[in-house]
CSV table of C-alpha atoms in Angstrom, one decimal:
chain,number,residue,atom,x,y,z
T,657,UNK,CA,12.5,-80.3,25.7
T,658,UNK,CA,11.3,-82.2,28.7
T,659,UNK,CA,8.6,-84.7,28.8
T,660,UNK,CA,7.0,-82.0,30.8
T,661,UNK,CA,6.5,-80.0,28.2
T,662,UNK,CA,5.0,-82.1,26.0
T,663,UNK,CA,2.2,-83.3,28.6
T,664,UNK,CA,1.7,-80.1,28.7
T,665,UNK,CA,0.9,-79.0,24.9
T,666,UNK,CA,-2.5,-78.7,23.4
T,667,UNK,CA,-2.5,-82.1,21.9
T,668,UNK,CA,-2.2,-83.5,24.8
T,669,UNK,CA,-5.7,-83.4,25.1
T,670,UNK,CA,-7.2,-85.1,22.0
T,671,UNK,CA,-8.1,-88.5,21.4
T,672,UNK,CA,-8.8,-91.6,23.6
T,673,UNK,CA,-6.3,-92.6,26.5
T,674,UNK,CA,-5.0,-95.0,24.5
T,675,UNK,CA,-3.9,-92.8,21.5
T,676,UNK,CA,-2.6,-90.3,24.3
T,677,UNK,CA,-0.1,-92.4,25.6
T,678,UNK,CA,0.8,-93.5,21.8
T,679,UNK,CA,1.1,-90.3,20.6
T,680,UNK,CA,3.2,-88.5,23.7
T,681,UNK,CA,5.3,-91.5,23.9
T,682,UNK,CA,6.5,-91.6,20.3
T,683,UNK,CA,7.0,-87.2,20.2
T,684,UNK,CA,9.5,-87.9,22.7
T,685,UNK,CA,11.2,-90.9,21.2
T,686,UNK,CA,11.2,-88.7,17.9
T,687,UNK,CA,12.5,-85.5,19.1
T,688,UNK,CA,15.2,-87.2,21.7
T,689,UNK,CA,13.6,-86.6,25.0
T,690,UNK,CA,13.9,-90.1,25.5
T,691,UNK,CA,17.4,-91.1,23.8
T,692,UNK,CA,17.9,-94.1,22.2
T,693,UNK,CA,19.2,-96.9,24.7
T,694,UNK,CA,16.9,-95.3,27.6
T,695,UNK,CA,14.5,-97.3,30.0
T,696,UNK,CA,10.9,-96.4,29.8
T,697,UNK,CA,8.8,-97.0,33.1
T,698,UNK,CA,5.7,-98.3,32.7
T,699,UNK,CA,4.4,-96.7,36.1
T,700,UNK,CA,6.2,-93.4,35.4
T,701,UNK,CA,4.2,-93.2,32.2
T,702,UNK,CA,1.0,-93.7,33.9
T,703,UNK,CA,2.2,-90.8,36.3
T,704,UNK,CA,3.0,-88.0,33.8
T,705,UNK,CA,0.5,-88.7,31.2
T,706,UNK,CA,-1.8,-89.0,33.7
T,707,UNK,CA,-3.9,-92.7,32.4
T,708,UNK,CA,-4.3,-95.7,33.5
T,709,UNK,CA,-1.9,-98.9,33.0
T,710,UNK,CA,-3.8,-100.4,30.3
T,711,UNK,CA,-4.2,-97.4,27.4
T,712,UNK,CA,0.3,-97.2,28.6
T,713,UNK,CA,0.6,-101.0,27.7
T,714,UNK,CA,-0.9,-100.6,24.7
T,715,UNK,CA,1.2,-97.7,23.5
T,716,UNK,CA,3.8,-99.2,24.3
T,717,UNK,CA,2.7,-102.5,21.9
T,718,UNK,CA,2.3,-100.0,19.1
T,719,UNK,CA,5.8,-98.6,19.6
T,720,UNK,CA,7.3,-101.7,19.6
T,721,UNK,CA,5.4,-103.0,16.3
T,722,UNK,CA,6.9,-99.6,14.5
T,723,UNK,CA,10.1,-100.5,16.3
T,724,UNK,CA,10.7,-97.6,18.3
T,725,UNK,CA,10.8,-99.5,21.8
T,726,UNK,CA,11.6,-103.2,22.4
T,727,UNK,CA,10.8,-105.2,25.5
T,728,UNK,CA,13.3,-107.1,27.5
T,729,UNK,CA,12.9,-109.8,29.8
T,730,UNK,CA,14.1,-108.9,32.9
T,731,UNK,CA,15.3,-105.2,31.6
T,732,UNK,CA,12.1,-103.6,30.5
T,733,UNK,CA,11.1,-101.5,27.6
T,734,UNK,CA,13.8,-100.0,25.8
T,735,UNK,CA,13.9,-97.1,23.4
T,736,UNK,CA,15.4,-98.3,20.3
T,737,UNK,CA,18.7,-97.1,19.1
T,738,UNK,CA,18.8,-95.2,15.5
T,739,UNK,CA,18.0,-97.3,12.8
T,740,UNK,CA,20.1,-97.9,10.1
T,741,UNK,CA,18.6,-100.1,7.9
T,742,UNK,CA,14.9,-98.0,8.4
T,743,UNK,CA,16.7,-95.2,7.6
T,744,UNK,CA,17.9,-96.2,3.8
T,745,UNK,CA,14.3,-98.1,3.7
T,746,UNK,CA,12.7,-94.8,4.5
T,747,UNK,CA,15.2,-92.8,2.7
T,748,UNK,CA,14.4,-95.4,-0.5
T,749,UNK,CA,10.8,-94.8,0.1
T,750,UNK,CA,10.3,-90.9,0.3
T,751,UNK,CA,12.8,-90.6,-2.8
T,752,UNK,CA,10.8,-92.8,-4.9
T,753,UNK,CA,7.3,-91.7,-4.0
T,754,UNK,CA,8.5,-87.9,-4.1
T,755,UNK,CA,10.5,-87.6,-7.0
T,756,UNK,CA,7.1,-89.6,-9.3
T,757,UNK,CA,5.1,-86.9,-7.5
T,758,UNK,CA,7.1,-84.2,-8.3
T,759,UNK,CA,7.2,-85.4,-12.0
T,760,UNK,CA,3.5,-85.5,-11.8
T,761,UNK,CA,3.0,-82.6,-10.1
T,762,UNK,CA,4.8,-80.8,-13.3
T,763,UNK,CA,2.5,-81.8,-15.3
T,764,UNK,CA,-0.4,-80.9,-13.4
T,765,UNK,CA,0.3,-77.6,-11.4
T,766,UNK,CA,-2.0,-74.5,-11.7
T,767,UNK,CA,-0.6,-70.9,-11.3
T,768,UNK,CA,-2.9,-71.0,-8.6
T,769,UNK,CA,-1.0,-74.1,-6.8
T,770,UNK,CA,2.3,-73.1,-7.9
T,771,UNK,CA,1.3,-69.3,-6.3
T,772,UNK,CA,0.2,-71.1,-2.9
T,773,UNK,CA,3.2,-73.5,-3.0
T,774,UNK,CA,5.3,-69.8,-3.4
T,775,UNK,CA,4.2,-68.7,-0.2
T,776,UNK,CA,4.6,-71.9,1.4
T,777,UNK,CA,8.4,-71.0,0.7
T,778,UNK,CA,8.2,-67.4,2.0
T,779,UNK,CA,6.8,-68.3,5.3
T,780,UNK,CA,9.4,-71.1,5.5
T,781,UNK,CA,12.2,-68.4,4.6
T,782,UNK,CA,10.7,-66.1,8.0
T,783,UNK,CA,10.7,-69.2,10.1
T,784,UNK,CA,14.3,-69.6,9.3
T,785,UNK,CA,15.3,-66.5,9.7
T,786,UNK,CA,13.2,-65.8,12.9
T,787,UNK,CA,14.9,-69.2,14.1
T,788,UNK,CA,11.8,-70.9,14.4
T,789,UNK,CA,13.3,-74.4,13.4
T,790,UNK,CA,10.2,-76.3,14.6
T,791,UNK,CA,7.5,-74.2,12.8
T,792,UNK,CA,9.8,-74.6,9.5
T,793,UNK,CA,9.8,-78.4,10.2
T,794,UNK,CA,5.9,-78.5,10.2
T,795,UNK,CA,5.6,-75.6,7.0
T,796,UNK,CA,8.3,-78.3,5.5
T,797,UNK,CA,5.5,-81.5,5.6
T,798,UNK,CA,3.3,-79.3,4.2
T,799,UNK,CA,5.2,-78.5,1.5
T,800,UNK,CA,6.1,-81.9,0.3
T,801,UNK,CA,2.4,-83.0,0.9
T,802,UNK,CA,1.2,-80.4,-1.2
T,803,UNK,CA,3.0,-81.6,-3.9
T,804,UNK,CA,1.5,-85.2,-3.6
T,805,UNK,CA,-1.9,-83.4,-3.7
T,806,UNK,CA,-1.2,-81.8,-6.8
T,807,UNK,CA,0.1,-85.0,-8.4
T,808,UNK,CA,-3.3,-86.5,-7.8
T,809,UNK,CA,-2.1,-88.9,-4.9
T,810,UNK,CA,-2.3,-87.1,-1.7
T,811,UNK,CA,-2.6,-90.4,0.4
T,812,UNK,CA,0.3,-91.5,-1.2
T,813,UNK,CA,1.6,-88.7,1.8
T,814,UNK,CA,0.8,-91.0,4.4
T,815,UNK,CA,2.6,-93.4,3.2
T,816,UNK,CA,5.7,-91.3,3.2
T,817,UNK,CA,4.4,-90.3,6.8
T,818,UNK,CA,5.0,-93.6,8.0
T,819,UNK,CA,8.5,-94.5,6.5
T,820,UNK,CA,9.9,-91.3,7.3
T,821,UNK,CA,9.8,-92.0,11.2
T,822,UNK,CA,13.6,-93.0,10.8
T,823,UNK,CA,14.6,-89.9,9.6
T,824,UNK,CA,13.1,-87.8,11.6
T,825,UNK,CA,14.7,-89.6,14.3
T,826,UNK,CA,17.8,-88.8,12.8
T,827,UNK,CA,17.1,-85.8,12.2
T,828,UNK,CA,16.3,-84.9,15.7
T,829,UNK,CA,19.7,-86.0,16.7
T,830,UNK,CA,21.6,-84.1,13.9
T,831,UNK,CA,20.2,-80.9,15.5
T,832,UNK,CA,20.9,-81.7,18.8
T,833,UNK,CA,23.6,-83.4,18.7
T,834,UNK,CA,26.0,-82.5,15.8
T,835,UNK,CA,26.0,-79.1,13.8
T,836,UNK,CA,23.0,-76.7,13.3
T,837,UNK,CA,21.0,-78.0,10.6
T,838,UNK,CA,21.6,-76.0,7.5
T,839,UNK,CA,17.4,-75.2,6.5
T,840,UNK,CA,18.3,-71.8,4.1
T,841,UNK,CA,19.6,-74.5,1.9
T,842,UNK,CA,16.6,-76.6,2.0
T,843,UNK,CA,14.9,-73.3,1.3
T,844,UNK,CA,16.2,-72.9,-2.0
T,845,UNK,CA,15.8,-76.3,-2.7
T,846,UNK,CA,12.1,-76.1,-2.3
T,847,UNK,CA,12.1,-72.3,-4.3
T,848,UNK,CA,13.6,-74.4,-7.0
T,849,UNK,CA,11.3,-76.6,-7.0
T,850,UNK,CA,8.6,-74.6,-7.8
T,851,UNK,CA,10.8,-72.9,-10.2
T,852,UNK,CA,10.3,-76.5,-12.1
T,853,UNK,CA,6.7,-77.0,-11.5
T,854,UNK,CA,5.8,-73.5,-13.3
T,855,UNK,CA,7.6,-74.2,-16.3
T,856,UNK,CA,6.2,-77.6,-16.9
T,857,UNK,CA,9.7,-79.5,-16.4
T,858,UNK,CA,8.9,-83.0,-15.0
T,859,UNK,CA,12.2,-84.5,-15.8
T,860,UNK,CA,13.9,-81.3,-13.8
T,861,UNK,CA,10.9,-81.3,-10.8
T,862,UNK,CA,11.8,-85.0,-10.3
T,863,UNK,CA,16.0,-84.5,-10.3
T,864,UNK,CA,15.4,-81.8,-8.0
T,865,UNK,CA,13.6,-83.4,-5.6
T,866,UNK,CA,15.8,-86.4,-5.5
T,867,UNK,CA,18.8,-84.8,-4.9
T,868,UNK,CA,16.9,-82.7,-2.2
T,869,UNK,CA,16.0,-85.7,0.0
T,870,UNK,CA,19.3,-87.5,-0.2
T,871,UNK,CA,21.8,-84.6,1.1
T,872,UNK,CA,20.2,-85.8,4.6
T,873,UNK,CA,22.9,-88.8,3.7
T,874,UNK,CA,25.9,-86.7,4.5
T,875,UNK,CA,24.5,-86.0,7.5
T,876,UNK,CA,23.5,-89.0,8.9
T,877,UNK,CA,27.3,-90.3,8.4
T,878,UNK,CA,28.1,-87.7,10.6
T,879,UNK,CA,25.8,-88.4,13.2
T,880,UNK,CA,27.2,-92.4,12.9
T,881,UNK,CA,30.8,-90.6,13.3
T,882,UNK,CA,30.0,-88.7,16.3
T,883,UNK,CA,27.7,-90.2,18.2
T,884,UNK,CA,28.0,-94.2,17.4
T,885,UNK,CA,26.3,-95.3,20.8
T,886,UNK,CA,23.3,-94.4,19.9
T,887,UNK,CA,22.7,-96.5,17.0
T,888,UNK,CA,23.6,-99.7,19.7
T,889,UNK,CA,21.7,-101.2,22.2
T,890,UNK,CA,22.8,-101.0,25.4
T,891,UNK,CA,25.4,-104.2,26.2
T,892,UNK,CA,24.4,-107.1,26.8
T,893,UNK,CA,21.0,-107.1,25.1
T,894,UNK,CA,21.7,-107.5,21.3
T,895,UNK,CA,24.3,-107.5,18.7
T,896,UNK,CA,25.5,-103.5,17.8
T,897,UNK,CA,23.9,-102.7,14.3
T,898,UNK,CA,27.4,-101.5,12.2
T,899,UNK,CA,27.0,-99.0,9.4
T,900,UNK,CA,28.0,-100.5,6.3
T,901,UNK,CA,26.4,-97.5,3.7
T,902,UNK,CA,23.6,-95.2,4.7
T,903,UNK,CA,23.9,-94.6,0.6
T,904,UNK,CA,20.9,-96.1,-1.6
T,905,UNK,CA,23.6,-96.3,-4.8
């Protein structure tokens, strides 16, 4: 996908200037249009997204407060590399939050929810079939936010939304970069989950979702493996990060 493209999409047009810039600017960071290691330009920013210097310059300072982008004296604005230690903080975060949700959820589903979290599941089956990896991606949030709202806590999802930057970063680059990413699995995973939720099994909803979220562990060891540079910054600007364990254990 080129920048482009996403200038182009419908979102491009909500919100102020400001949140524009923010929010075109981080899509591309997330889904790899701009790797890891790349220069951003300030003034070719302005150009394709088509604002002024100022609502760029404070996109840019929201970036590099999430820790997407860092700014270099004399080098500019970087994109940062993959990030190893948000990763097992996100990773930490989403498999705490998710598996006390899914507990909770147990205890609280309707046939009604558990029915609507059912088709949630067949539509995610036709987008993988149909190859439609992004529109499973997006039915995929849903999913695991509807399960926060039936636990009672749905803006405990937002939370989740926020850690879970790191791995989607990663999980850009897995597709791209590495081996198809296996989604009937994940399918499965989620049938099973509802499998739980109907029959009341907290202690079973919660193992299940844990072990869900951390086989992305296996495969961010094999992005390290295969693509180490882009979990480095560029030489000469900082120390390389070195993987020690991805693993939570």
């Amino acid at each position: 996908m080129s920048f482009s493209s996403v200038i182009a999409s419908p979102a491009a047009d909500i919100g102020s200037a400001s949140d524009r810039a923010y929010g075109l600017t981080r899509q591309a960071i997330l889904d790899l249009t701009f790797l890891p290691g790349s220069v951003l330009s300030e003034s070719g920013l302005v150009e394709q997204i088509g604002v002024s210097r100022t609502p760029v310059r404070q996109a840019l300072q929201r970036l590099e407060h999430e820790g997407l982008v860092r700014v270099f004296p004399q080098r500019g604005t970087i994109v940062a590399p993959l990030d190893l230690q948000g990763f097992r903080a996100a990773l930490f975060t989403r498999i705490s939050l998710e598996a006390a949700a899914a507990s909770e959820a147990a205890t609280r589903a309707t046939s009604v929810e558990c029915a609507e979290l059912t088709v949630q599941v067949d539509e995610q089956l036709q987008a993988v079939t149909s190859g439609r990896d992004a529109e499973f991606f997006r039915l995929n949030d849903q999913f695991h936010s509807k399960i926060m709202a039936i636990a009672g806590v749905p803006s405990v999802w937002d939370v989740v939304q926020s850690a879970k930057v790191h791995l989607d970063r990663f999980r850009a680059a897995h597709l791209m970069l590495t081996d198809p990413y296996p989604l009937g699995p994940v399918v499965k995973e989620h049938a099973a989950l509802v499998a739980a939720l109907k029959r009341c099994d907290a202690a079973r909803a919660a193992s299940l979702m844990q072990e869900h979220i951390r086989k992305v562990i296996p495969r961010a060891e094999l992005l390290y493996e295969r693509k180490p540079e882009l979990f480095a910054w560029p030489p000469g600007l900082v120390s390389p990060t070195r993987l020690r364990s991805i693993s939570t254990n």
